[in-house]
Short mmCIF file of C-alpha atoms in Angstrom, two decimals:
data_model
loop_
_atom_site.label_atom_id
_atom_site.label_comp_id
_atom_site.label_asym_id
_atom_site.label_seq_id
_atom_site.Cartn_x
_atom_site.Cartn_y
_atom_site.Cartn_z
CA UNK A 1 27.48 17.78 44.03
CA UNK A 2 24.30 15.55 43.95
CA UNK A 3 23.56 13.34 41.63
CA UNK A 4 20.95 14.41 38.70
CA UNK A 5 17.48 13.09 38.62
CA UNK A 6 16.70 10.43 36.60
CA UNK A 7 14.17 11.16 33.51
CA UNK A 8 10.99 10.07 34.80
CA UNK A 9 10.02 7.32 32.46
CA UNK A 10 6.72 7.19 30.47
CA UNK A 11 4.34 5.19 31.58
CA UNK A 12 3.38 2.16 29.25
CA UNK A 13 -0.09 2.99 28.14
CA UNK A 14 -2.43 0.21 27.07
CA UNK A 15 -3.93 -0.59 23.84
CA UNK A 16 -7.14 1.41 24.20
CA UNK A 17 -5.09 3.94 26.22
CA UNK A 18 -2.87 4.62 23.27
CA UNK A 19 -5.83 4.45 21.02
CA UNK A 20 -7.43 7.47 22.73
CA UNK A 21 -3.59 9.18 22.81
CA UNK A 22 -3.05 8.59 18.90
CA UNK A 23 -6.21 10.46 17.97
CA UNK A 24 -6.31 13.43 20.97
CA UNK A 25 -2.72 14.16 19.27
CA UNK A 26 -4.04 13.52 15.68
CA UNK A 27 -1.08 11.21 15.33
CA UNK A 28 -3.81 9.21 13.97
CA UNK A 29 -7.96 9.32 13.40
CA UNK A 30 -8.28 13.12 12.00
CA UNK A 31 -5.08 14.09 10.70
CA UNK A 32 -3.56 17.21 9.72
CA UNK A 33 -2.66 16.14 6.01
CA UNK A 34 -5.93 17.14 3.83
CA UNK A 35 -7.32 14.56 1.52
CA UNK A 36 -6.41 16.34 -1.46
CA UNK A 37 -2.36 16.33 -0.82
CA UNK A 38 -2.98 12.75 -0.24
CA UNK A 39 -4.32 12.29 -3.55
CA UNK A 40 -2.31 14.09 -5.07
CA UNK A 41 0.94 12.20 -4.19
CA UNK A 42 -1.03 9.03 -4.85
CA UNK A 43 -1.39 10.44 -8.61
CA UNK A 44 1.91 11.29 -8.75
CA UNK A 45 3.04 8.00 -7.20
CA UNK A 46 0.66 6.23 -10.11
CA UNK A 47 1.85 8.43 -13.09
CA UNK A 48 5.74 7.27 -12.37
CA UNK A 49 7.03 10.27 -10.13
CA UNK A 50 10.42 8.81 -8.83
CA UNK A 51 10.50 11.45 -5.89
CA UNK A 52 7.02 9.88 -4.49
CA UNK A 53 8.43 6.17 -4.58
CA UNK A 54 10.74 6.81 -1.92
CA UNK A 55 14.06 4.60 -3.23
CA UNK A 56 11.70 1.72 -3.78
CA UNK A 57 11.33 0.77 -7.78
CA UNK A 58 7.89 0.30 -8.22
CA UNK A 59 7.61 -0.42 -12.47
CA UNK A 60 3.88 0.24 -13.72
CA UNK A 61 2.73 -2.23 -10.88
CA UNK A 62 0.87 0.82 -9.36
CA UNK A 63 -0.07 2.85 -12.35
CA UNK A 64 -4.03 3.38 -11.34
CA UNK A 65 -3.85 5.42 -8.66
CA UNK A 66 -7.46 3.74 -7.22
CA UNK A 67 -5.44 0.72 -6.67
CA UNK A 68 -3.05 2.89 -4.71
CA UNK A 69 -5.87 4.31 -2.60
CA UNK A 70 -7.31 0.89 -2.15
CA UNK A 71 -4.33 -0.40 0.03
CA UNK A 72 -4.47 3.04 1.50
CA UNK A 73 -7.28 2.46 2.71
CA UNK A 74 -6.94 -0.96 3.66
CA UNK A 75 -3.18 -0.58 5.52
CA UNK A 76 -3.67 2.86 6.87
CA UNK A 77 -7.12 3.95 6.94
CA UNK A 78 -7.50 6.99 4.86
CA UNK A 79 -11.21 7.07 3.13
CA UNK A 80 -11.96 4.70 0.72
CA UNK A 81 -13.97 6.59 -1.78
CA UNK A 82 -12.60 8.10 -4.95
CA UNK A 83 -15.34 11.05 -5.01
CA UNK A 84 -14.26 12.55 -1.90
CA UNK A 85 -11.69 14.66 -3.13
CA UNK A 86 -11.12 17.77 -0.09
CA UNK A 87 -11.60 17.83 3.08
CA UNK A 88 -9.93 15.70 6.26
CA UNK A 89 -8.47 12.55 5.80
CA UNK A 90 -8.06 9.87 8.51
CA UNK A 91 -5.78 7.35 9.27
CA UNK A 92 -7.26 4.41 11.28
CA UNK A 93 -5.93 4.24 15.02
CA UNK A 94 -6.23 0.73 15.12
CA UNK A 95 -4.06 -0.01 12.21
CA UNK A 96 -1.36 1.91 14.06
CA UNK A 97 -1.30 0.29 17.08
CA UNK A 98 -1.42 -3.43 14.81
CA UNK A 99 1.50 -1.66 12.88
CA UNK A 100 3.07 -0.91 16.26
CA UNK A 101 2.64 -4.18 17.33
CA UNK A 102 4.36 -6.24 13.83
CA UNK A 103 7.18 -3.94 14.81
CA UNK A 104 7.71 -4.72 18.00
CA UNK A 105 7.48 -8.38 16.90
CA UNK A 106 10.83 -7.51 14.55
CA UNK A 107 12.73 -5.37 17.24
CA UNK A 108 11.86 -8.31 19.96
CA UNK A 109 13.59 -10.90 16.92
CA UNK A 110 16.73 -8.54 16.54
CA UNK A 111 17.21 -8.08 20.14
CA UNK A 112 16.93 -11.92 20.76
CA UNK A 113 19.38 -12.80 17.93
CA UNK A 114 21.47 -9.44 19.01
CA UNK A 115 21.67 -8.66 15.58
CA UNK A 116 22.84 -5.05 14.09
CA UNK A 117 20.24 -2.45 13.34
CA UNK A 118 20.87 0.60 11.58
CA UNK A 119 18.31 3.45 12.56
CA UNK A 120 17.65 6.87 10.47
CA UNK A 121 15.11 9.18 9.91
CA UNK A 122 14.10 12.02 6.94
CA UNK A 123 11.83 13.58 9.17
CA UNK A 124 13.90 14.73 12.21
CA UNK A 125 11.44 17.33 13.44
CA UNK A 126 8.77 14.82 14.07
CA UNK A 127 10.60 11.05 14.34
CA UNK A 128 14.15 11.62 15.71
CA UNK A 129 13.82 10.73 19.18
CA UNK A 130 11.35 7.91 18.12
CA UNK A 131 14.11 6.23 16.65
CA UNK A 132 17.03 7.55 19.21
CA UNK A 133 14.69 5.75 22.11
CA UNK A 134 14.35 2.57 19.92
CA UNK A 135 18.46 3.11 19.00
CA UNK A 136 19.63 3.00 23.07
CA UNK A 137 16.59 -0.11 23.83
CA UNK A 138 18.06 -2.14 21.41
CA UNK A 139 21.58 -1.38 22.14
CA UNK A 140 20.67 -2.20 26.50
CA UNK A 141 19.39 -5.73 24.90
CA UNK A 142 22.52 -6.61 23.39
CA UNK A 143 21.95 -5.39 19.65
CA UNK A 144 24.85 -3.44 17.62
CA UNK A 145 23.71 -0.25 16.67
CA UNK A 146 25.21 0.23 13.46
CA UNK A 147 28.40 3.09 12.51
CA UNK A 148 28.23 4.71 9.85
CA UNK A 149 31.29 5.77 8.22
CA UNK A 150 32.68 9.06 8.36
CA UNK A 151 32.19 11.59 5.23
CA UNK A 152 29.48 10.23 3.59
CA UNK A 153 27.87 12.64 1.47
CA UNK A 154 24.47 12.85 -0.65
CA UNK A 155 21.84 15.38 -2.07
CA UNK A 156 24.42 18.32 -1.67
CA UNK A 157 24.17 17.61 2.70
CA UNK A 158 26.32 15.54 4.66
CA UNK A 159 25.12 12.47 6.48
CA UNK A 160 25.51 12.01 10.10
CA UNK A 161 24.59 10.18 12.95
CA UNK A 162 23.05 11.84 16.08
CA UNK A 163 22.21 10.09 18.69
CA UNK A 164 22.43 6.97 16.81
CA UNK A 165 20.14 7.68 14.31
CA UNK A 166 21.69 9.04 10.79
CA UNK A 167 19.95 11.94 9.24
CA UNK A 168 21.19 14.48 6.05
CA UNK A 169 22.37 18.11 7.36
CA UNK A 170 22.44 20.64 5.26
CA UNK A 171 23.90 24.33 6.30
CA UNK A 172 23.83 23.46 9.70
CA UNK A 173 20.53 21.83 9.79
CA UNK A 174 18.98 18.54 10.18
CA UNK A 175 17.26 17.90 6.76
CA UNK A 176 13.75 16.66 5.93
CA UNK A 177 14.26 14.23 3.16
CA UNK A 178 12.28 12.16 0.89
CA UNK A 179 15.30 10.64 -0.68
CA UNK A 180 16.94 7.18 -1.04
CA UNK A 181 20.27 9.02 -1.87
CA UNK A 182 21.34 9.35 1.99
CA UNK A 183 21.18 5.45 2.77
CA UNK A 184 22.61 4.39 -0.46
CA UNK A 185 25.50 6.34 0.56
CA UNK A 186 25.58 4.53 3.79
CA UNK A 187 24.66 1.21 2.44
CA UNK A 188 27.72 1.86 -0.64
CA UNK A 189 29.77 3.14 2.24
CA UNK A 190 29.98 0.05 4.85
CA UNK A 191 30.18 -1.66 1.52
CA UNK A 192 33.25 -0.04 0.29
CA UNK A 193 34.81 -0.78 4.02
CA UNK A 194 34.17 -3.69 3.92
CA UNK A 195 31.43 -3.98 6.70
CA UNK A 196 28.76 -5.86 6.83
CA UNK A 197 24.88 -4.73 5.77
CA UNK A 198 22.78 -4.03 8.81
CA UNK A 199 20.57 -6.80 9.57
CA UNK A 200 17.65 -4.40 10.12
CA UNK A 201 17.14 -1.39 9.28
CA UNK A 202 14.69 1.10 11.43
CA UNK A 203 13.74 4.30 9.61
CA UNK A 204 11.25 6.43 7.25
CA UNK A 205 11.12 7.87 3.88
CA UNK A 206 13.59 6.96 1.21
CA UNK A 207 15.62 5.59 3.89
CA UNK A 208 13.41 2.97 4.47
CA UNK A 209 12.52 1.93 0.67
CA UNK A 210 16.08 2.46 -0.31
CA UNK A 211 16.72 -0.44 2.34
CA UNK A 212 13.71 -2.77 1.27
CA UNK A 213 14.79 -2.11 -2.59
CA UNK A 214 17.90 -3.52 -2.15
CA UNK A 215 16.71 -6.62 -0.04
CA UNK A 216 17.44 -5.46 3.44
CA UNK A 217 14.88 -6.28 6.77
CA UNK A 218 13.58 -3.18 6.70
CA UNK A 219 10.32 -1.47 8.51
CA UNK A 220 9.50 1.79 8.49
CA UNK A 221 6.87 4.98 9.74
CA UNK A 222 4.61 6.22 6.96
CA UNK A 223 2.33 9.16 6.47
CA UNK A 224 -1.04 8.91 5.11
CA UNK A 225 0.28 11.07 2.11
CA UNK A 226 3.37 8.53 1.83
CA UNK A 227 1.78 6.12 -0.42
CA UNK A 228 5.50 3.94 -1.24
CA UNK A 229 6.03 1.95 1.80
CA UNK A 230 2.53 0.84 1.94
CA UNK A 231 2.43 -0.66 -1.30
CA UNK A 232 6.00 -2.03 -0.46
CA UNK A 233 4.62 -3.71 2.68
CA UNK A 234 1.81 -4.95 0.19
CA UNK A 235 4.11 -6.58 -1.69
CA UNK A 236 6.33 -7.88 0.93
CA UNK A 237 9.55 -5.68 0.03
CA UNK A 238 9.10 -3.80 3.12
CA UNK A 239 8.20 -5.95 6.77
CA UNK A 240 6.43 -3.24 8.14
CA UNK A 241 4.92 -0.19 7.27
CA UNK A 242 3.73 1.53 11.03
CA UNK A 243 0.66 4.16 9.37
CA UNK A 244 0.95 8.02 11.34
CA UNK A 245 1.23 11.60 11.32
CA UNK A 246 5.14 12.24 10.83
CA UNK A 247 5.12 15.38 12.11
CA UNK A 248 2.59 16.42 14.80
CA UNK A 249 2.70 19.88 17.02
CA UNK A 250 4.68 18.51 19.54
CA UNK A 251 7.76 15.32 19.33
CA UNK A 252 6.30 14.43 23.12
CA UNK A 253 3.12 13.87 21.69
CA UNK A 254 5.33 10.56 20.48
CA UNK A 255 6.38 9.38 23.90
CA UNK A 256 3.57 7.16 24.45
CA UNK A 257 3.46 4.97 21.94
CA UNK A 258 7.43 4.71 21.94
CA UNK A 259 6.56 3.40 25.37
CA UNK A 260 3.71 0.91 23.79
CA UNK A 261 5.99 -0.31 21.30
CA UNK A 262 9.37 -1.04 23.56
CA UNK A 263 7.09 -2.59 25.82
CA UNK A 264 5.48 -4.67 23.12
CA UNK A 265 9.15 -5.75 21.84
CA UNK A 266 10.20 -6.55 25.23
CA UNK A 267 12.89 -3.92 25.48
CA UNK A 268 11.44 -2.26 28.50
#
């Protein structure tokens, strides 16, 4: 038998290539979230919801939820005027690509000190193979992908790793989650082996504030309607808070700027 092709490999765009890819996909510039979820969860976020602070423990910090659409505004780009209520909302291209671009900074650091990154995602429809790319680049540059031990369990799901990256599954499916729950179950469980913390961890969601909270290097993808990790990267809990759609049409639609930012970290 021949051998099987090798994947073709994306092409690294550059920055004003990626620019123009990021809002053709609406991965950023016109996004699909409408401005009226996005304030919403901002209220929410300002009137002490717990589900909306994503693991992190925000006290009465952000109780005026103008201040929390003022750094929304400033780190992700969404309109910065508290009468527009409906309608689209935006997040600036050219705070993703600078978002893109701090990251890459921290996954060029880890691979350079080959230290151990633990990767995971509550958003496997959109952000999976984001993070299983950034998983295998790491590991080719010398980096320990972290295990996770076997039988953890949170939110009434079990959590896994697939293809490096742990997720929650729940009745046989990969489960969108908010939640801190499924990394403090990781994070207790390489504690009660008595393994090490991850010296980075790469992820989304609770996953990522539940990591910053407890004083992990953590960065992190955000949503425009995923207020948390932005005010976390205000307040330097979180390194980096990388501002885009979660979930666009298509996961390929991602390939690009997985290429930008490997490239950018040296990984390539």
């Amino acid at each position: 038998m021949g051998r099987m092709p090798k994947p073709i490999e994306t092409p690294v765009p550059s920055r004003a290539e990626l620019i123009d890819h990021l809002v053709r996909t609406r991965i950023a510039g016109d996004v699909a979230t409408p401005r009226d979820n996005n304030l919403s969860h901002y209220r929410k976020l300002a009137n002490g919801d717990r589900h909306y602070w994503l693991g992190l423990e925000l006290g009465d910090r952000w109780s005026d939820e103008q201040d929390v659409l003022a750094v929304m505004a400033e780190r992700c780009g969404v309109v910065d005027d508290a009468a527009y209520r409906f309608g689209q909302d935006t997040i600036d291209p050219e705070l993703t690509v600078a978002g893109l671009d701090r990251l890459a900074a921290r996954l060029r650091k880890a691979a350079l000190d080959r230290q151990s990154v633990l990767l995971a995602t509550g958003h496997p429809g959109g952000l999976l193979d984001v993070h299983r790319a950034t998983a295998d680049a790491l590991r080719a540059a010398g980096c320990e992908i972290v295990e996770i031990p076997r039988g953890l369990t949170a939110d009434e799901g079990s959590v896994w790793q697939f293809a490096d990256v742990a997720v929650l599954e729940r009745g046989a499916t990969l489960w969108h989650t908010h939640s801190p729950e499924p990394m403090a179950a990781i994070l207790d469980g390489l504690a009660a082996h008595g393994r090490p913390q991850p010296d980075l961890v790469v992820a989304d969601h609770g996953w990522a504030g539940c990591a910053a909270q407890r004083g992990l290097d953590a960065v992190g993808y955000a949503d425009c309607n995923d207020p948390a990790l932005f005010l976390a990267e205000a307040e330097g809990t979180l390194q980096v808070a990388v501002p885009l759609d979660d979930h666009v049409r298509d996961p390929r639609f991602y390939d690009p700027m997985v290429a930008y930012l490997l490239d950018a970290a040296g990984l390539r």
